[in-house]
JSON list of C-alpha atoms in Angstrom, two decimals:
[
{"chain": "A", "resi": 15, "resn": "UNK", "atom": "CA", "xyz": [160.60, 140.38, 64.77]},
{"chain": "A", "resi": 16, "resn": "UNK", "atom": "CA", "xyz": [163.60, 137.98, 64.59]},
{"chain": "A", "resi": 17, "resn": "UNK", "atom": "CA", "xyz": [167.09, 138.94, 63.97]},
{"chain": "A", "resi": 18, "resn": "UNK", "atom": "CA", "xyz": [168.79, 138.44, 60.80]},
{"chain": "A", "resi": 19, "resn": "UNK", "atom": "CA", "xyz": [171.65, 136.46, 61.96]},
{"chain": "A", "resi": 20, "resn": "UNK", "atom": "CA", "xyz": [174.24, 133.93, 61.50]},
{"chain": "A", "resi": 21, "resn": "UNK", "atom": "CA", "xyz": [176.56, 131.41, 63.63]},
{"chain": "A", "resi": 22, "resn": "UNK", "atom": "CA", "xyz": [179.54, 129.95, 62.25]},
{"chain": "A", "resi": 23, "resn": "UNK", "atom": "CA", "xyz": [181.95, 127.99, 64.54]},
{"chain": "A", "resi": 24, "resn": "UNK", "atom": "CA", "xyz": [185.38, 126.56, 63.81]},
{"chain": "A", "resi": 25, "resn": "UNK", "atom": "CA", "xyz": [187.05, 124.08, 66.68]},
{"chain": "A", "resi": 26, "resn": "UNK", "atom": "CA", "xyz": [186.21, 121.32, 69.13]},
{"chain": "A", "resi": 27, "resn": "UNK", "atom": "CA", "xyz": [184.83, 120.40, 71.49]},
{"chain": "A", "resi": 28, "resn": "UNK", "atom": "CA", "xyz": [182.28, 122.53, 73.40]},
{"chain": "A", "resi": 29, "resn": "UNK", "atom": "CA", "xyz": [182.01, 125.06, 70.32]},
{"chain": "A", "resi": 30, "resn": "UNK", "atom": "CA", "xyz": [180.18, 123.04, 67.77]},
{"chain": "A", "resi": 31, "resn": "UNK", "atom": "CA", "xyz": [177.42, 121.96, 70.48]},
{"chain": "A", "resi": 32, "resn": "UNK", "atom": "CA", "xyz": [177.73, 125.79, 71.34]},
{"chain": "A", "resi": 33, "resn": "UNK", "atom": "CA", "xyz": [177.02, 126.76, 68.08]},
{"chain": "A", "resi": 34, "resn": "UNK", "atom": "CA", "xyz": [173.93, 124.61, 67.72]},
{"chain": "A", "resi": 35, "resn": "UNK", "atom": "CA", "xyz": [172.65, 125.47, 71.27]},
{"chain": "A", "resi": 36, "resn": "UNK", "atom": "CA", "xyz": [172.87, 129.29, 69.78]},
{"chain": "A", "resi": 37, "resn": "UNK", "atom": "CA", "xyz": [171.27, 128.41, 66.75]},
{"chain": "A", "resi": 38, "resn": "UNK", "atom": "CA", "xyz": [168.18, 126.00, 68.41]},
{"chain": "A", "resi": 39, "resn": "UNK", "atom": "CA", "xyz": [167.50, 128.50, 70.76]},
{"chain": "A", "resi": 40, "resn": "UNK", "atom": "CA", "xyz": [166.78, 131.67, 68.23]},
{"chain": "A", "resi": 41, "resn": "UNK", "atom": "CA", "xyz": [165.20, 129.24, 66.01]},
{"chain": "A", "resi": 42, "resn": "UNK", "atom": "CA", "xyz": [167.26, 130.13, 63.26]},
{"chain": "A", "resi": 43, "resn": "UNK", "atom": "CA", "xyz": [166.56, 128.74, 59.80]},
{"chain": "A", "resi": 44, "resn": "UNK", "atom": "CA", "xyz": [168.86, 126.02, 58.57]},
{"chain": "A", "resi": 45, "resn": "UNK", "atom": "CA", "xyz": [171.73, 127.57, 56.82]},
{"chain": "A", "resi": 46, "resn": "UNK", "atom": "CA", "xyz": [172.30, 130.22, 59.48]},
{"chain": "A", "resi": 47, "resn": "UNK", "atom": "CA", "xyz": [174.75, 127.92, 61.06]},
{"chain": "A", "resi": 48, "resn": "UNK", "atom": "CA", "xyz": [178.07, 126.90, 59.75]},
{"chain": "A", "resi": 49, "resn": "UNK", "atom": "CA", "xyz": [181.28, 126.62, 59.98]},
{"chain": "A", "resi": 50, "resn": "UNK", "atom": "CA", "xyz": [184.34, 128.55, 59.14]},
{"chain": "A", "resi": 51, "resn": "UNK", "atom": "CA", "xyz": [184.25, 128.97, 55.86]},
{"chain": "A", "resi": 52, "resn": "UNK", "atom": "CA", "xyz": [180.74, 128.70, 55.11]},
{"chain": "A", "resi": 53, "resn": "UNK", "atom": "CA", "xyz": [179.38, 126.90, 52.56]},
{"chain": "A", "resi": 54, "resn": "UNK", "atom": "CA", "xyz": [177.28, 130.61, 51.66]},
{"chain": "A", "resi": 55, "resn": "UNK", "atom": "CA", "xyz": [178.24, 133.80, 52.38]},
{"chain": "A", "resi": 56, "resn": "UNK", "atom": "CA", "xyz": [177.53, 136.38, 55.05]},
{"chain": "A", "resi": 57, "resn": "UNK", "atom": "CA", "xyz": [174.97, 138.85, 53.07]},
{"chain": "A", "resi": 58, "resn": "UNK", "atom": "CA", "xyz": [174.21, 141.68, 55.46]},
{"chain": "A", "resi": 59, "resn": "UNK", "atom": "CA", "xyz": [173.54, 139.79, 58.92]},
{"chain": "A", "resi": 60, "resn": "UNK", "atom": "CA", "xyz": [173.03, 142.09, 61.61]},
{"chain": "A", "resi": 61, "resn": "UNK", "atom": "CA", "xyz": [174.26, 139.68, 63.51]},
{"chain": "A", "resi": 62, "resn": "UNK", "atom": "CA", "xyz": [177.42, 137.03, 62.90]},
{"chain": "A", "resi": 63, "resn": "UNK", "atom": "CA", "xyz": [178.26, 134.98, 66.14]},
{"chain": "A", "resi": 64, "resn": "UNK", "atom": "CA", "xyz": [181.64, 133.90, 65.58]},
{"chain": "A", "resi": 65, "resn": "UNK", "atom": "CA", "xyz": [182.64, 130.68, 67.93]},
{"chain": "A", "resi": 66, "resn": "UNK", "atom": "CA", "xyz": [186.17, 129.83, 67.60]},
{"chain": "A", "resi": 67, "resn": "UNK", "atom": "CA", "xyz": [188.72, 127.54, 69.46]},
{"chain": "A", "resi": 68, "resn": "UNK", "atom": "CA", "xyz": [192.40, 130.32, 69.03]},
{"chain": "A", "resi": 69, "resn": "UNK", "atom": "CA", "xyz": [194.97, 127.81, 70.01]},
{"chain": "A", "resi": 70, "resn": "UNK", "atom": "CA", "xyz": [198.04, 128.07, 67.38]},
{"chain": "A", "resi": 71, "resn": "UNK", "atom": "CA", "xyz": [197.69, 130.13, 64.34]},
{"chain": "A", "resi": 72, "resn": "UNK", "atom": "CA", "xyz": [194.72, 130.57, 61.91]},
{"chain": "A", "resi": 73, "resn": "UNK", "atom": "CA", "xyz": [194.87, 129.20, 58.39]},
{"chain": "A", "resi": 74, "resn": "UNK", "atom": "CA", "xyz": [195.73, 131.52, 55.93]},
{"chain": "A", "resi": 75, "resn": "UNK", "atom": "CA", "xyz": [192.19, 131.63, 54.38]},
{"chain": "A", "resi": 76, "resn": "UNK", "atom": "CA", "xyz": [190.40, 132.18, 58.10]},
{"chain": "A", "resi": 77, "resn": "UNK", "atom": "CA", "xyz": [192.76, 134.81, 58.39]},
{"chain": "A", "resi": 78, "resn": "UNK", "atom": "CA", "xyz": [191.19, 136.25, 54.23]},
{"chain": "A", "resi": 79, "resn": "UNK", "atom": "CA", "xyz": [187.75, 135.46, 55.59]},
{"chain": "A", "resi": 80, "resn": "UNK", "atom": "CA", "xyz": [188.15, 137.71, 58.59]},
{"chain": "A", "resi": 81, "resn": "UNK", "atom": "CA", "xyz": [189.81, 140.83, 56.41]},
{"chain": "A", "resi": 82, "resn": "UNK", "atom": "CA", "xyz": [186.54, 140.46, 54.16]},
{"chain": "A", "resi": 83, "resn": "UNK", "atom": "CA", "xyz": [184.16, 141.02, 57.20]},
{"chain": "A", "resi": 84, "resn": "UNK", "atom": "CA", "xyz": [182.49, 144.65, 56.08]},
{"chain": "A", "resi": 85, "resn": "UNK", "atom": "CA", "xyz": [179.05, 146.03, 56.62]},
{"chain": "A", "resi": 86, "resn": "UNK", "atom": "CA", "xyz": [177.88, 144.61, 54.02]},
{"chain": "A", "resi": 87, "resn": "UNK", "atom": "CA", "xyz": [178.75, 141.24, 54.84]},
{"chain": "A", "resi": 88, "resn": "UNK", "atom": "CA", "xyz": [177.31, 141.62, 58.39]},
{"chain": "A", "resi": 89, "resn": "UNK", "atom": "CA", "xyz": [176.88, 145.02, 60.56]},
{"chain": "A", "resi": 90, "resn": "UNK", "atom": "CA", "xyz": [177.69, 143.43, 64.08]},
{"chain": "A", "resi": 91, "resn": "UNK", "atom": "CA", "xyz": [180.19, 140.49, 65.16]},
{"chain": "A", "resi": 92, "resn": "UNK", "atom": "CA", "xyz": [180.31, 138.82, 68.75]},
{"chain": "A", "resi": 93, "resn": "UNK", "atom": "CA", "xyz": [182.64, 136.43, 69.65]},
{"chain": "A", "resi": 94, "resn": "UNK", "atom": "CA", "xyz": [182.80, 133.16, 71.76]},
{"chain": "A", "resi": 95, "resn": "UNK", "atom": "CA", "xyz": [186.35, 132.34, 72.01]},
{"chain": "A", "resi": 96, "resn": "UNK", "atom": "CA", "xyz": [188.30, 129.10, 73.46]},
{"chain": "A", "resi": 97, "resn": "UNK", "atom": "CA", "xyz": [191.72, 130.68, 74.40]},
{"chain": "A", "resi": 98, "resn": "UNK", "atom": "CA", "xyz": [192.65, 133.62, 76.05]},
{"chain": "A", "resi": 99, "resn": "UNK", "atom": "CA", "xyz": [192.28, 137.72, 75.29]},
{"chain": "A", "resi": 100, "resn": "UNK", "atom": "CA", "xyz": [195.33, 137.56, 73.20]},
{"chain": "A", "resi": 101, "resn": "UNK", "atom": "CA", "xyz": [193.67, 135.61, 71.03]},
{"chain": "A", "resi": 102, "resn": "UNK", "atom": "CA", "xyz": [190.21, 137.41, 71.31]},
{"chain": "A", "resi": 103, "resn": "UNK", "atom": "CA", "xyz": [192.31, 140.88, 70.90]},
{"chain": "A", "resi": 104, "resn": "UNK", "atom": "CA", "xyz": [193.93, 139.45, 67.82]},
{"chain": "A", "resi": 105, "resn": "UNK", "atom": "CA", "xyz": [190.75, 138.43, 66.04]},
{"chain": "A", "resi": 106, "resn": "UNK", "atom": "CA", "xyz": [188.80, 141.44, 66.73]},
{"chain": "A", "resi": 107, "resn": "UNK", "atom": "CA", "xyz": [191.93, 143.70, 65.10]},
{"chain": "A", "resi": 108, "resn": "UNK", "atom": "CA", "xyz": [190.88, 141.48, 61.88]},
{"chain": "A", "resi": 109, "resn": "UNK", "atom": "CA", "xyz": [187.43, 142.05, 62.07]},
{"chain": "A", "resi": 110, "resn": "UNK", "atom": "CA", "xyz": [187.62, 145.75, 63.12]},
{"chain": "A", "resi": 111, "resn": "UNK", "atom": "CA", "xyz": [190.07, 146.64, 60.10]},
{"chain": "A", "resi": 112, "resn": "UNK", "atom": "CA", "xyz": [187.59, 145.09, 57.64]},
{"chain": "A", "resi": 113, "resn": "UNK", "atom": "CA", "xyz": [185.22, 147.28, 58.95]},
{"chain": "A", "resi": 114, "resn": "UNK", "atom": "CA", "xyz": [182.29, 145.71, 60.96]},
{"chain": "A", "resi": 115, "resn": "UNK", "atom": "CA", "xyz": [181.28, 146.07, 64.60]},
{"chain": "A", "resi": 116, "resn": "UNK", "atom": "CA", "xyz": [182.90, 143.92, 67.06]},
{"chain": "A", "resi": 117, "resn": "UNK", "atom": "CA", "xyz": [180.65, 143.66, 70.45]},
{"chain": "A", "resi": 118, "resn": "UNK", "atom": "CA", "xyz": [182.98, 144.24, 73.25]},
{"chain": "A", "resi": 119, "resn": "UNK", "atom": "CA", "xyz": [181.55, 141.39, 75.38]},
{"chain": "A", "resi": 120, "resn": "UNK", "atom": "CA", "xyz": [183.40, 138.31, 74.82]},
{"chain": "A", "resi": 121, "resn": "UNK", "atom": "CA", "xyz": [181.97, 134.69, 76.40]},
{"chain": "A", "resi": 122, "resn": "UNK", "atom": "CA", "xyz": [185.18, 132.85, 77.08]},
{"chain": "A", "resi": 123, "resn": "UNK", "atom": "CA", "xyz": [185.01, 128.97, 77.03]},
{"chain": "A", "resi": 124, "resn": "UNK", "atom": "CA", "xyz": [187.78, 126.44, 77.91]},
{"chain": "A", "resi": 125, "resn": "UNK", "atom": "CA", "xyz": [187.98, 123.14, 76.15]},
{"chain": "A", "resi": 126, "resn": "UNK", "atom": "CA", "xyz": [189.89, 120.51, 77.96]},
{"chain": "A", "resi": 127, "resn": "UNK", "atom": "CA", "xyz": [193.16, 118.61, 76.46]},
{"chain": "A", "resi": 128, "resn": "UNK", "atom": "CA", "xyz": [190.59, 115.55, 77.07]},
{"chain": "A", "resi": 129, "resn": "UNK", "atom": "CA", "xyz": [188.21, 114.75, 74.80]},
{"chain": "A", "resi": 130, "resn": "UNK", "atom": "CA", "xyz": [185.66, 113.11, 77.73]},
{"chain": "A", "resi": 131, "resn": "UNK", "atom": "CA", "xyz": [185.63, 116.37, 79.54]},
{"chain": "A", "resi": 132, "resn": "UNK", "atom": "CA", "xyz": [184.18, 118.31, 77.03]},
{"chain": "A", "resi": 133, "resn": "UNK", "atom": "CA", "xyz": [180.70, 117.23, 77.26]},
{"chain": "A", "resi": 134, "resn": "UNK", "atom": "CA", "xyz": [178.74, 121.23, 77.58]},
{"chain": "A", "resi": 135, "resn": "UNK", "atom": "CA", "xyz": [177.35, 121.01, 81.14]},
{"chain": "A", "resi": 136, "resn": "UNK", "atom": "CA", "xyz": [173.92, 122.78, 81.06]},
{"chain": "A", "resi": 137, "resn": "UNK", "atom": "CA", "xyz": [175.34, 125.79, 83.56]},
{"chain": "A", "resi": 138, "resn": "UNK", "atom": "CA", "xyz": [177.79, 126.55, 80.41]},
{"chain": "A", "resi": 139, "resn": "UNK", "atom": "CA", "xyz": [174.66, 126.11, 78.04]},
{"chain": "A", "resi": 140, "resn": "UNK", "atom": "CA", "xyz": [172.69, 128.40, 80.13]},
{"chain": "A", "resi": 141, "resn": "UNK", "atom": "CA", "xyz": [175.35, 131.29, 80.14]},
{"chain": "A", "resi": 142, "resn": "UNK", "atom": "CA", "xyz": [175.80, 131.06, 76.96]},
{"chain": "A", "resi": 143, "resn": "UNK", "atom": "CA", "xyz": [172.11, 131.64, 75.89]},
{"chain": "A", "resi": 144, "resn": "UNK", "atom": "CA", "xyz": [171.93, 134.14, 78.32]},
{"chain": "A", "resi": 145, "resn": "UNK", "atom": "CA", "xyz": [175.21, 135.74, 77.20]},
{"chain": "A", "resi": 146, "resn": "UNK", "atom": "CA", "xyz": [173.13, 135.24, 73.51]},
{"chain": "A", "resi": 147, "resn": "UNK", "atom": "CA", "xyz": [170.42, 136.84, 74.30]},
{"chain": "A", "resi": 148, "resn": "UNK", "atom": "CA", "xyz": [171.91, 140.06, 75.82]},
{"chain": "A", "resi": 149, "resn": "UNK", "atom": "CA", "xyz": [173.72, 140.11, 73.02]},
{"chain": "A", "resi": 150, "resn": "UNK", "atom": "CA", "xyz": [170.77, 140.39, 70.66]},
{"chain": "A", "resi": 151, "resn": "UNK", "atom": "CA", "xyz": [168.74, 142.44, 73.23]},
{"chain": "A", "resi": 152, "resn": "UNK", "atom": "CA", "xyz": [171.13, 145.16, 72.74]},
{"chain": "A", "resi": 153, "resn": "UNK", "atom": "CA", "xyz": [171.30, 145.75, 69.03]},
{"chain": "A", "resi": 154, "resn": "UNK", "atom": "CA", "xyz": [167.13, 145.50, 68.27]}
]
C-alpha cells in the first residue's frame, strides 16, 4: 500500500531535481509535488517532505505556511535542508508549534555559489532515495 504523501520544495539548485527524484521514485501522482506555497493544500498527508534551500530569511507567508502545519494538514514532516542546523532547528520550531511531527533525521545538501556545480551527482541521488525510503519505512 503506498503512502499518502507530498513533496514541496522551495530553492535552487539541487532541491528542485531533489524533489522530483523523491517524487519519480515513490511514483507519486502528479500534484503530490510542488513548491512552496502549493498550488493545493496539504489535506492529511502522512507524509510532507519539505526540501528547502535556508540561506537569509523566509518570506513572511513561508513563515504563515509553516505555523498552519497541523495534523490535519499532514501527520509527519521530514526535512531536506540546504544550510546548516540553525536553519534546520529554526524550521522545525515552526513546524513543531503548529503541531505536526517533525522526523528527527535531517538529509543535509549543499548547493554551490556556482550555478555549473550544482548538477545532482547520482551518489547524492542515491542517498537521498535511500535517506527517502527509511524515512517512509519507518512510519508504515
Amino acid at each position: 500500500m503506498a503512502i499518502k504523501m507530498r513533496v514541496l520544495h522551495k530553492g535552487k539548485g539541487k532541491i528542485p531535481a531533489l524533489a522530483t527524484a523523491i517524487h519519480q521514485d515513490f511514483q507519486l501522482n502528479v500534484n503530490a509535488i510542488d513548491t512552496i506555497l502549493p498550488a493545493y493544500p496539504l489535506n492529511n498527508e502522512r507524509l510532507t517532505i519539505l526540501l528547502l534551500s535556508t540561506k537569509g530569511e523566509f518570506e513572511e507567508k513561508i513563515t504563515r505556511f509553516f505555523r498552519e502545519f497541523d495534523k490535519a494538514h499532514t501527520q509527519n514532516v521530514a526535512l531536506v535542508i540546504d544550510g546548516g542546523e540553525a536553519a534546520a532547528e529554526k524550521v522545525k520550531n515552526l513546524l513543531t508549534a503548529a503541531g505536526t511531527n517533525v522526523i528527527d533525521d535531517v538529509l543535509y545538501v549543499k548547493n554551490s555559489f556556482l550555478p555549473f556545480l550544482n548538477a545532482l551527482k547520482d551518489e547524492e541521488k542515491a542517498a537521498a532515495l535511500a535517506w527517502a525510503h527509511r524515512i517512509v519505512d519507518g512510519l508504515q
